Every structure is written in structure tokens, then in C-alpha cells.
Amino acid sequence: EGAAPGCHRAVIHMWRRRLSCRRSSSRPLQAAARTLASTAKRLPTVMPGPDVQLRGPRVGPLRSPPRWEGSGASATGRWESGWAQTYVSSMQRWEKGKERRMEEFGHSKQWKTLSSHEAYEQYNLRKRDLAGLPFVAKYNVYGAPRHTRFYVVFDVQDAALRKWGSAQLLEAALQERRAKRDRRLARRQPPVLMLLRPVRQRAGHINVGSRAVFAAIVGNSGVAGIKFAGWICTGSASLLSESIHSIADLGNQVLLAVGLQQSLRVADEQRPYGYGFEVYVWAMISGVSTFILGAGASVYHGVSCLLAPHEIDSLPTALGVLLAAGVLEGYTLSVAWHEMQVEARKAEMTPLQYLSRGTDPLNPAVLLEDSVAVVGVGIAAAGVGLTHVTGNPVYDAAGSIAVGGLMGAVAIFIINRNRTFLGQSVPRRTRDVVRTLEADEMVLTVQDVKSVLVGPQSARFKAEIHFNPQLLSDKYLAAHNNLREVHKTCRAVETEEDAKRLFERSAVFLLATLSIEVDRLEHIVRTAYPEFKYIDLEVL
């Protein structure tokens, strides 16, 4: 009772799903489900989600402008609205502890705000210490899909003095907390092993390419063991080249898995736009290792066999090993191909376009490496067969050199592809975002557009927006019948002090309306173009 209709509807649908999931012919359960369904139909449709009812006006990307409450100044010149009482109360709190705050913390802006995280980092205040303080809730701050509370700095400083007593004691507590954090970090594993530690995944993040990478790790592990066993039995140069190839592929897949894990870390102060570029860095390292270790070792061994030929001991063993390796490599190739087709359809590209221009570094790398592995198995089989038939070991050595050349070509392609993305290329749908903003009636022009990729699935968009001031004013006055209340307030102005209060009040509410419009435009862009996770719109 007393909750919003959207909450009623959400609870009813939750219990309706629970009742429908019970496989029972019980008549009371069926009657309860029908009752809940009929009740849900009678309730008004209110979309639950970001518009959460907190203290004061609704907050969220689609919230409405604030209400102009009260008729203004009374006959005695004193303002009696709720807004004026809040303003006077804030001024009284500011003046009450001003001298002590200045003595302990120095000068600060009167209306400067701090987020709850900043209050914890700078003043060592937890959520319970901030309870009861006035705040403003802002939606989707720092890319986090939730509400962030902002407090006035002098309220936070007063709470810190009540808890710690003085700035010196506060600094001692902060130093002790930093020391504990440093000791905790020092007890962790060595830096090399920390790369393989699992990290906390961002909420709602999809691991593009993870299935192909881990399937390739399992497949290449088995293939490398089989090929090495075959090389020990036969002494074939092509089989040794293929064994080195599989070991290089396995190491590359491990590097890609490390990059994938590191890219999932949550954005922090050092990386405010996240760690998405980690996957490109590790993919480039993978390409370099393929070129140096895989291609270089294969070509070197092939040339060595040309200079010092070696006969193949057992043809059936070599061909059986290559057949088993081809089956495993073909399976991992099919997984990578399927994953790349799915991602290409999501990006509205053909597989070839996605291979060359897609932002995903994992699926194309796995696909190319597995393709070279399958082709290399065929080349190795041809070299081994021709060497056995003709008795000339040149074919086996040539097969090793050919496999190394293919690996080198793929490595160069992977390195160049990731180098392009590390250069912060412009996202593909940037022009569509600009057209969407310019189509909004509140926007006059969009200027100084800057857009870059910050990860495989995330991009940043920054622009300066010239808002329509007349439409902005009309939108505020049309909400909550504000025009009539503003008219009453204007008629009640008698002194210069009343006029000053009226102007301050108008500025506060118009700025609030402008902030609401900025949030609305960001919500529109983020909904239509999900890859733009970091949107910075400035007022021109």
C-alpha cells in the first residue's frame, strides 16, 4: 500500500511467473494465477527501472522538470515556499560551522558537491555516516547504470568532524586505511601470476570471443601433444614445424584469454573509460609471438632440413597424426567461424567485412590461426607424402617453410589490425549519433564532435550541444502548471531582496531542467547505440 503502480505490477508479474512455473493441477494455484492476471490488467502501466522514487523529485534519464512550489513572498516580504525553506536551511548550516570548517579544512566553495565514493575516499565516511544528509541523485554517472548521490561539501565536512573530531585524526585514519590496502596488495600473487587471476566482470558485459578462445585452447593442447608424439616417432620436419605451430597457437590463445580477462575489469580512477584496450594489447602481443616464435622457428627448421636432410621413419604414423590433428583443428575452426558469423550479423556486416573492419580482436584472430593450422596440416601431409614417394626430403622441408610463411602472413595481419584499433579509431556509427541528436527538437546544433573506441564493445562520444533556450523555458513552465505559480510569485515580488531570490530560484530550476535534457539525450543515444557507453554532452 502506498507504493507506485509500477511496483505493484512488477510484484504481481513475479508471483504470476512463479505460480505458472509450478507443474501442478492444484485449483487454488490456478485460481491465484488468474486473480493476479486480472489485477495486473486493472493497474496503470508504469515502466519500472531507472525512474526510481527517491527523496524529492523523480530521478533518472527521463525524469520530469522540478515543480515551482509556493506563491512567493508574503505581505511581510518573507518567502514561505518549501524551496525557500530548503534554501534558508542550507544557508544556516553553512554559516553554523563555517569558522571551524575553515580552520580544519581551509576554504572551499559553498555549493561544491561530492559523490558518496569521493566522501569515502577523502573523508573516510561510509554510507551510514552520510545517512540523513541532503543529496541530489544523478543517473548513470561514470558509466554505471545506477543512481549516484551527491552531497554538499560542507555537510560532508561537518559529518567528518562529528565522526573523527579533527582533520589531523581524519588524516591518521586515512593513512591507516591506505597502509592496510598496501599490505593487502603485497600479500597477493606475483605480478606474472596475477595476470591469470579471475577479475570481477562488469554487469551486463558480454564476452565476445570467449567461446572461440577457450575452445581453441582445449583443441590446441590436444593437437600439440599429438604432433609432438608423431614427430618423435617419425622425425619429420613438417611434423616438427606443425608441432611448433600448435605450441605457438596454444600460447597465443592463452595470451588472448589473459587479455579478455583483463579487459573485464571495472573502470576506476586510473582508467575512467575502462580496460577495453587490454584485449587489443594482448592480441598484438599474440601476433608478435606468432611471427617470432611460430613463423621464425618453422622457417628456421625448414632451412635446416634443406641443409641437413632427414628421412621419415614411419609414413602411416605421420599421416595418422596429421589426420587426428586436422579433425581437432577443424572443430576449433568451426567454432570460431560460427562465433564470427553471429557477431557479424549483430554488426550488420558480412563475415569478410567483420574480419577486416570489425572491432572484435578475438574471433578473427582465432579464425585466422585455426585456418592456417588446417591449411598447414594439409601442406604437412603433402610434404610428408611426396617425400615418402620420391625419397626427396626437400618436399618435407619445403612444407615446413610454407607453414612458417603462412604463420608470418597471419601474424602481420593481426598486428596491423590491432595497431589500427590502438590508434583510437572513430566508431562506425558516429554520424548516426550526430543525426539522432540534431533531429531532436531541443537541439539547435551539434558542434565539436569527438568520438573514439575505448574497447571492442564500447566507445566514447563527446559533443557540444546548442540547446534551444525558448523551448527549454517552455518545457519547464509547461510542467506541473509552473507558469501559473511563477506568475503568482512574480506578482508577489515587492523588494530587491525578493527579486534576487526569484532570480536565484529561476536559475536553479532552469539549470535543473537543462540537466534533465542532457540526461534525456544521453539516454536516447545510449538506447539506440549501445556501443556508446561513455557519452559527454556539454552546453555550447
PDB file of N, CA and C in Angstrom, residues 250-325:
ATOM      1  N   LEU A 250      48.755 -22.342 -29.156  1.00  0.00           N
ATOM      2  CA  LEU A 250      48.309 -22.506 -27.770  1.00  0.00           C
ATOM      3  C   LEU A 250      48.741 -21.318 -26.914  1.00  0.00           C
ATOM      4  N   GLY A 251      50.003 -20.892 -27.071  1.00  0.00           N
ATOM      5  CA  GLY A 251      50.454 -19.717 -26.317  1.00  0.00           C
ATOM      6  C   GLY A 251      49.693 -18.466 -26.692  1.00  0.00           C
ATOM      7  N   ASN A 252      49.377 -18.336 -27.988  1.00  0.00           N
ATOM      8  CA  ASN A 252      48.620 -17.163 -28.424  1.00  0.00           C
ATOM      9  C   ASN A 252      47.218 -17.158 -27.832  1.00  0.00           C
ATOM     10  N   GLN A 253      46.570 -18.323 -27.793  1.00  0.00           N
ATOM     11  CA  GLN A 253      45.221 -18.376 -27.217  1.00  0.00           C
ATOM     12  C   GLN A 253      45.248 -18.048 -25.728  1.00  0.00           C
ATOM     13  N   VAL A 254      46.296 -18.487 -25.035  1.00  0.00           N
ATOM     14  CA  VAL A 254      46.425 -18.134 -23.615  1.00  0.00           C
ATOM     15  C   VAL A 254      46.593 -16.623 -23.458  1.00  0.00           C
ATOM     16  N   LEU A 255      47.392 -16.006 -24.339  1.00  0.00           N
ATOM     17  CA  LEU A 255      47.551 -14.553 -24.291  1.00  0.00           C
ATOM     18  C   LEU A 255      46.225 -13.843 -24.563  1.00  0.00           C
ATOM     19  N   LEU A 256      45.452 -14.349 -25.522  1.00  0.00           N
ATOM     20  CA  LEU A 256      44.147 -13.750 -25.795  1.00  0.00           C
ATOM     21  C   LEU A 256      43.208 -13.906 -24.600  1.00  0.00           C
ATOM     22  N   ALA A 257      43.271 -15.070 -23.925  1.00  0.00           N
ATOM     23  CA  ALA A 257      42.433 -15.272 -22.733  1.00  0.00           C
ATOM     24  C   ALA A 257      42.833 -14.310 -21.617  1.00  0.00           C
ATOM     25  N   VAL A 258      44.141 -14.065 -21.456  1.00  0.00           N
ATOM     26  CA  VAL A 258      44.601 -13.099 -20.450  1.00  0.00           C
ATOM     27  C   VAL A 258      44.085 -11.704 -20.785  1.00  0.00           C
ATOM     28  N   GLY A 259      44.193 -11.321 -22.066  1.00  0.00           N
ATOM     29  CA  GLY A 259      43.671 -10.011 -22.467  1.00  0.00           C
ATOM     30  C   GLY A 259      42.178  -9.887 -22.248  1.00  0.00           C
ATOM     31  N   LEU A 260      41.446 -10.974 -22.508  1.00  0.00           N
ATOM     32  CA  LEU A 260      39.994 -10.949 -22.292  1.00  0.00           C
ATOM     33  C   LEU A 260      39.677 -10.754 -20.815  1.00  0.00           C
ATOM     34  N   GLN A 261      40.390 -11.479 -19.943  1.00  0.00           N
ATOM     35  CA  GLN A 261      40.142 -11.346 -18.513  1.00  0.00           C
ATOM     36  C   GLN A 261      40.480  -9.930 -18.022  1.00  0.00           C
ATOM     37  N   GLN A 262      41.588  -9.385 -18.484  1.00  0.00           N
ATOM     38  CA  GLN A 262      41.990  -8.058 -18.030  1.00  0.00           C
ATOM     39  C   GLN A 262      41.042  -6.974 -18.533  1.00  0.00           C
ATOM     40  N   SER A 263      40.460  -7.173 -19.711  1.00  0.00           N
ATOM     41  CA  SER A 263      39.556  -6.158 -20.266  1.00  0.00           C
ATOM     42  C   SER A 263      38.243  -6.080 -19.525  1.00  0.00           C
ATOM     43  N   LEU A 264      37.930  -7.082 -18.698  1.00  0.00           N
ATOM     44  CA  LEU A 264      36.660  -7.099 -17.971  1.00  0.00           C
ATOM     45  C   LEU A 264      36.720  -6.319 -16.667  1.00  0.00           C
ATOM     46  N   ARG A 265      37.893  -5.787 -16.323  1.00  0.00           N
ATOM     47  CA  ARG A 265      37.988  -5.045 -15.058  1.00  0.00           C
ATOM     48  C   ARG A 265      37.126  -3.780 -15.099  1.00  0.00           C
ATOM     49  N   VAL A 266      36.581  -3.457 -13.949  1.00  0.00           N
ATOM     50  CA  VAL A 266      35.696  -2.296 -13.834  1.00  0.00           C
ATOM     51  C   VAL A 266      36.529  -1.014 -13.922  1.00  0.00           C
ATOM     52  N   ALA A 267      35.968   0.007 -14.554  1.00  0.00           N
ATOM     53  CA  ALA A 267      36.646   1.293 -14.673  1.00  0.00           C
ATOM     54  C   ALA A 267      36.944   1.878 -13.292  1.00  0.00           C
ATOM     55  N   ASP A 268      38.092   2.528 -13.167  1.00  0.00           N
ATOM     56  CA  ASP A 268      38.483   3.141 -11.908  1.00  0.00           C
ATOM     57  C   ASP A 268      39.090   4.514 -12.188  1.00  0.00           C
ATOM     58  N   GLU A 269      39.731   5.105 -11.176  1.00  0.00           N
ATOM     59  CA  GLU A 269      40.288   6.447 -11.342  1.00  0.00           C
ATOM     60  C   GLU A 269      41.437   6.463 -12.348  1.00  0.00           C
ATOM     61  N   GLN A 270      42.236   5.393 -12.404  1.00  0.00           N
ATOM     62  CA  GLN A 270      43.343   5.348 -13.356  1.00  0.00           C
ATOM     63  C   GLN A 270      42.845   5.134 -14.782  1.00  0.00           C
ATOM     64  N   ARG A 271      41.788   4.371 -14.956  1.00  0.00           N
ATOM     65  CA  ARG A 271      41.206   4.109 -16.271  1.00  0.00           C
ATOM     66  C   ARG A 271      39.717   4.440 -16.230  1.00  0.00           C
ATOM     67  N   PRO A 272      39.355   5.711 -16.330  1.00  0.00           N
ATOM     68  CA  PRO A 272      37.932   6.076 -16.193  1.00  0.00           C
ATOM     69  C   PRO A 272      37.059   5.522 -17.311  1.00  0.00           C
ATOM     70  N   TYR A 273      37.652   5.167 -18.450  1.00  0.00           N
ATOM     71  CA  TYR A 273      36.879   4.589 -19.548  1.00  0.00           C
ATOM     72  C   TYR A 273      37.069   3.084 -19.656  1.00  0.00           C
ATOM     73  N   GLY A 274      37.532   2.459 -18.595  1.00  0.00           N
ATOM     74  CA  GLY A 274      37.617   1.012 -18.562  1.00  0.00           C
ATOM     75  C   GLY A 274      38.918   0.470 -19.129  1.00  0.00           C
ATOM     76  N   TYR A 275      39.001  -0.850 -19.170  1.00  0.00           N
ATOM     77  CA  TYR A 275      40.202  -1.559 -19.598  1.00  0.00           C
ATOM     78  C   TYR A 275      39.970  -2.304 -20.914  1.00  0.00           C
ATOM     79  N   GLY A 276      39.101  -1.787 -21.756  1.00  0.00           N
ATOM     80  CA  GLY A 276      38.789  -2.466 -23.002  1.00  0.00           C
ATOM     81  C   GLY A 276      39.973  -2.604 -23.929  1.00  0.00           C
ATOM     82  N   PHE A 277      40.925  -1.658 -23.884  1.00  0.00           N
ATOM     83  CA  PHE A 277      42.077  -1.720 -24.774  1.00  0.00           C
ATOM     84  C   PHE A 277      43.038  -2.847 -24.409  1.00  0.00           C
ATOM     85  N   GLU A 278      42.892  -3.429 -23.221  1.00  0.00           N
ATOM     86  CA  GLU A 278      43.780  -4.528 -22.839  1.00  0.00           C
ATOM     87  C   GLU A 278      43.697  -5.679 -23.832  1.00  0.00           C
ATOM     88  N   VAL A 279      42.516  -5.963 -24.331  1.00  0.00           N
ATOM     89  CA  VAL A 279      42.366  -7.090 -25.245  1.00  0.00           C
ATOM     90  C   VAL A 279      43.097  -6.826 -26.557  1.00  0.00           C
ATOM     91  N   TYR A 280      43.151  -5.559 -27.005  1.00  0.00           N
ATOM     92  CA  TYR A 280      43.909  -5.226 -28.217  1.00  0.00           C
ATOM     93  C   TYR A 280      45.414  -5.359 -27.976  1.00  0.00           C
ATOM     94  N   VAL A 281      45.865  -4.928 -26.808  1.00  0.00           N
ATOM     95  CA  VAL A 281      47.293  -5.020 -26.491  1.00  0.00           C
ATOM     96  C   VAL A 281      47.744  -6.469 -26.475  1.00  0.00           C
ATOM     97  N   TRP A 282      46.971  -7.317 -25.791  1.00  0.00           N
ATOM     98  CA  TRP A 282      47.360  -8.724 -25.706  1.00  0.00           C
ATOM     99  C   TRP A 282      47.190  -9.435 -27.040  1.00  0.00           C
ATOM    100  N   ALA A 283      46.228  -9.012 -27.847  1.00  0.00           N
ATOM    101  CA  ALA A 283      46.102  -9.590 -29.185  1.00  0.00           C
ATOM    102  C   ALA A 283      47.308  -9.218 -30.053  1.00  0.00           C
ATOM    103  N   MET A 284      47.815  -8.006 -29.900  1.00  0.00           N
ATOM    104  CA  MET A 284      49.024  -7.616 -30.647  1.00  0.00           C
ATOM    105  C   MET A 284      50.233  -8.408 -30.159  1.00  0.00           C
ATOM    106  N   ILE A 285      50.346  -8.603 -28.841  1.00  0.00           N
ATOM    107  CA  ILE A 285      51.434  -9.434 -28.314  1.00  0.00           C
ATOM    108  C   ILE A 285      51.328 -10.847 -28.870  1.00  0.00           C
ATOM    109  N   SER A 286      50.107 -11.345 -28.979  1.00  0.00           N
ATOM    110  CA  SER A 286      49.888 -12.668 -29.570  1.00  0.00           C
ATOM    111  C   SER A 286      50.367 -12.714 -31.007  1.00  0.00           C
ATOM    112  N   GLY A 287      50.080 -11.660 -31.786  1.00  0.00           N
ATOM    113  CA  GLY A 287      50.541 -11.627 -33.171  1.00  0.00           C
ATOM    114  C   GLY A 287      52.050 -11.575 -33.277  1.00  0.00           C
ATOM    115  N   VAL A 288      52.694 -10.802 -32.388  1.00  0.00           N
ATOM    116  CA  VAL A 288      54.160 -10.719 -32.414  1.00  0.00           C
ATOM    117  C   VAL A 288      54.778 -12.071 -32.066  1.00  0.00           C
ATOM    118  N   SER A 289      54.209 -12.751 -31.055  1.00  0.00           N
ATOM    119  CA  SER A 289      54.750 -14.066 -30.690  1.00  0.00           C
ATOM    120  C   SER A 289      54.542 -15.082 -31.806  1.00  0.00           C
ATOM    121  N   THR A 290      53.419 -14.973 -32.526  1.00  0.00           N
ATOM    122  CA  THR A 290      53.207 -15.859 -33.676  1.00  0.00           C
ATOM    123  C   THR A 290      54.275 -15.629 -34.731  1.00  0.00           C
ATOM    124  N   PHE A 291      54.580 -14.369 -34.977  1.00  0.00           N
ATOM    125  CA  PHE A 291      55.570 -14.063 -36.017  1.00  0.00           C
ATOM    126  C   PHE A 291      56.968 -14.538 -35.613  1.00  0.00           C
ATOM    127  N   ILE A 292      57.359 -14.281 -34.363  1.00  0.00           N
ATOM    128  CA  ILE A 292      58.729 -14.585 -33.938  1.00  0.00           C
ATOM    129  C   ILE A 292      58.885 -16.074 -33.643  1.00  0.00           C
ATOM    130  N   LEU A 293      58.018 -16.606 -32.754  1.00  0.00           N
ATOM    131  CA  LEU A 293      58.183 -17.984 -32.306  1.00  0.00           C
ATOM    132  C   LEU A 293      57.673 -18.986 -33.336  1.00  0.00           C
ATOM    133  N   GLY A 294      56.450 -18.756 -33.832  1.00  0.00           N
ATOM    134  CA  GLY A 294      55.867 -19.727 -34.745  1.00  0.00           C
ATOM    135  C   GLY A 294      56.494 -19.694 -36.121  1.00  0.00           C
ATOM    136  N   ALA A 295      56.383 -18.540 -36.805  1.00  0.00           N
ATOM    137  CA  ALA A 295      56.885 -18.439 -38.174  1.00  0.00           C
ATOM    138  C   ALA A 295      58.403 -18.560 -38.213  1.00  0.00           C
ATOM    139  N   GLY A 296      59.082 -17.870 -37.319  1.00  0.00           N
ATOM    140  CA  GLY A 296      60.544 -17.913 -37.336  1.00  0.00           C
ATOM    141  C   GLY A 296      61.088 -19.303 -37.093  1.00  0.00           C
ATOM    142  N   ALA A 297      60.533 -20.004 -36.081  1.00  0.00           N
ATOM    143  CA  ALA A 297      61.030 -21.345 -35.771  1.00  0.00           C
ATOM    144  C   ALA A 297      60.737 -22.321 -36.903  1.00  0.00           C
ATOM    145  N   SER A 298      59.558 -22.222 -37.522  1.00  0.00           N
ATOM    146  CA  SER A 298      59.207 -23.132 -38.611  1.00  0.00           C
ATOM    147  C   SER A 298      60.114 -22.924 -39.822  1.00  0.00           C
ATOM    148  N   VAL A 299      60.320 -21.672 -40.206  1.00  0.00           N
ATOM    149  CA  VAL A 299      61.191 -21.393 -41.362  1.00  0.00           C
ATOM    150  C   VAL A 299      62.624 -21.824 -41.056  1.00  0.00           C
ATOM    151  N   TYR A 300      63.092 -21.551 -39.853  1.00  0.00           N
ATOM    152  CA  TYR A 300      64.455 -21.940 -39.482  1.00  0.00           C
ATOM    153  C   TYR A 300      64.637 -23.451 -39.546  1.00  0.00           C
ATOM    154  N   HIS A 301      63.653 -24.206 -39.038  1.00  0.00           N
ATOM    155  CA  HIS A 301      63.779 -25.668 -39.060  1.00  0.00           C
ATOM    156  C   HIS A 301      63.691 -26.188 -40.492  1.00  0.00           C
ATOM    157  N   GLY A 302      62.845 -25.568 -41.337  1.00  0.00           N
ATOM    158  CA  GLY A 302      62.769 -25.999 -42.732  1.00  0.00           C
ATOM    159  C   GLY A 302      64.077 -25.783 -43.461  1.00  0.00           C
ATOM    160  N   VAL A 303      64.718 -24.649 -43.263  1.00  0.00           N
ATOM    161  CA  VAL A 303      66.010 -24.367 -43.899  1.00  0.00           C
ATOM    162  C   VAL A 303      67.078 -25.335 -43.384  1.00  0.00           C
ATOM    163  N   SER A 304      67.017 -25.638 -42.073  1.00  0.00           N
ATOM    164  CA  SER A 304      67.980 -26.595 -41.518  1.00  0.00           C
ATOM    165  C   SER A 304      67.825 -27.968 -42.150  1.00  0.00           C
ATOM    166  N   CYS A 305      66.582 -28.381 -42.411  1.00  0.00           N
ATOM    167  CA  CYS A 305      66.357 -29.680 -43.047  1.00  0.00           C
ATOM    168  C   CYS A 305      66.810 -29.678 -44.502  1.00  0.00           C
ATOM    169  N   LEU A 306      66.749 -28.522 -45.158  1.00  0.00           N
ATOM    170  CA  LEU A 306      67.281 -28.458 -46.516  1.00  0.00           C
ATOM    171  C   LEU A 306      68.798 -28.648 -46.517  1.00  0.00           C
ATOM    172  N   LEU A 307      69.462 -28.096 -45.518  1.00  0.00           N
ATOM    173  CA  LEU A 307      70.910 -28.205 -45.442  1.00  0.00           C
ATOM    174  C   LEU A 307      71.353 -29.570 -44.919  1.00  0.00           C
ATOM    175  N   ALA A 308      70.553 -30.144 -44.003  1.00  0.00           N
ATOM    176  CA  ALA A 308      70.885 -31.470 -43.446  1.00  0.00           C
ATOM    177  C   ALA A 308      69.631 -32.338 -43.495  1.00  0.00           C
ATOM    178  N   PRO A 309      69.335 -32.994 -44.644  1.00  0.00           N
ATOM    179  CA  PRO A 309      68.098 -33.772 -44.806  1.00  0.00           C
ATOM    180  C   PRO A 309      68.018 -34.930 -43.811  1.00  0.00           C
ATOM    181  N   HIS A 310      66.753 -35.283 -43.469  1.00  0.00           N
ATOM    182  CA  HIS A 310      66.475 -36.378 -42.540  1.00  0.00           C
ATOM    183  C   HIS A 310      65.329 -37.203 -43.103  1.00  0.00           C
ATOM    184  N   GLU A 311      65.484 -38.513 -43.110  1.00  0.00           N
ATOM    185  CA  GLU A 311      64.461 -39.393 -43.669  1.00  0.00           C
ATOM    186  C   GLU A 311      63.309 -39.570 -42.678  1.00  0.00           C
ATOM    187  N   ILE A 312      62.119 -39.832 -43.250  1.00  0.00           N
ATOM    188  CA  ILE A 312      60.927 -40.073 -42.436  1.00  0.00           C
ATOM    189  C   ILE A 312      60.882 -41.551 -42.083  1.00  0.00           C
ATOM    190  N   ASP A 313      60.716 -41.846 -40.784  1.00  0.00           N
ATOM    191  CA  ASP A 313      60.760 -43.231 -40.322  1.00  0.00           C
ATOM    192  C   ASP A 313      59.467 -43.989 -40.590  1.00  0.00           C
ATOM    193  N   SER A 314      58.317 -43.388 -40.343  1.00  0.00           N
ATOM    194  CA  SER A 314      57.044 -44.119 -40.457  1.00  0.00           C
ATOM    195  C   SER A 314      56.005 -43.208 -41.095  1.00  0.00           C
ATOM    196  N   LEU A 315      55.641 -43.517 -42.344  1.00  0.00           N
ATOM    197  CA  LEU A 315      54.626 -42.727 -43.041  1.00  0.00           C
ATOM    198  C   LEU A 315      53.238 -42.884 -42.424  1.00  0.00           C
ATOM    199  N   PRO A 316      52.763 -44.117 -42.110  1.00  0.00           N
ATOM    200  CA  PRO A 316      51.423 -44.244 -41.513  1.00  0.00           C
ATOM    201  C   PRO A 316      51.269 -43.453 -40.208  1.00  0.00           C
ATOM    202  N   THR A 317      52.325 -43.482 -39.388  1.00  0.00           N
ATOM    203  CA  THR A 317      52.255 -42.730 -38.128  1.00  0.00           C
ATOM    204  C   THR A 317      52.116 -41.235 -38.388  1.00  0.00           C
ATOM    205  N   ALA A 318      52.889 -40.729 -39.331  1.00  0.00           N
ATOM    206  CA  ALA A 318      52.840 -39.300 -39.631  1.00  0.00           C
ATOM    207  C   ALA A 318      51.472 -38.894 -40.173  1.00  0.00           C
ATOM    208  N   LEU A 319      50.945 -39.700 -41.103  1.00  0.00           N
ATOM    209  CA  LEU A 319      49.640 -39.355 -41.678  1.00  0.00           C
ATOM    210  C   LEU A 319      48.524 -39.494 -40.650  1.00  0.00           C
ATOM    211  N   GLY A 320      48.622 -40.502 -39.761  1.00  0.00           N
ATOM    212  CA  GLY A 320      47.607 -40.653 -38.712  1.00  0.00           C
ATOM    213  C   GLY A 320      47.609 -39.489 -37.746  1.00  0.00           C
ATOM    214  N   VAL A 321      48.808 -39.019 -37.411  1.00  0.00           N
ATOM    215  CA  VAL A 321      48.909 -37.858 -36.518  1.00  0.00           C
ATOM    216  C   VAL A 321      48.314 -36.619 -37.183  1.00  0.00           C
ATOM    217  N   LEU A 322      48.638 -36.432 -38.453  1.00  0.00           N
ATOM    218  CA  LEU A 322      48.111 -35.264 -39.153  1.00  0.00           C
ATOM    219  C   LEU A 322      46.599 -35.341 -39.310  1.00  0.00           C
ATOM    220  N   LEU A 323      46.054 -36.545 -39.515  1.00  0.00           N
ATOM    221  CA  LEU A 323      44.603 -36.685 -39.623  1.00  0.00           C
ATOM    222  C   LEU A 323      43.905 -36.318 -38.313  1.00  0.00           C
ATOM    223  N   ALA A 324      44.431 -36.845 -37.191  1.00  0.00           N
ATOM    224  CA  ALA A 324      43.834 -36.513 -35.889  1.00  0.00           C
ATOM    225  C   ALA A 324      43.944 -35.018 -35.602  1.00  0.00           C
ATOM    226  N   ALA A 325      45.105 -34.441 -35.933  1.00  0.00           N
ATOM    227  CA  ALA A 325      45.270 -33.002 -35.719  1.00  0.00           C
ATOM    228  C   ALA A 325      44.311 -32.208 -36.592  1.00  0.00           C
TER     229      ALA A 325
END
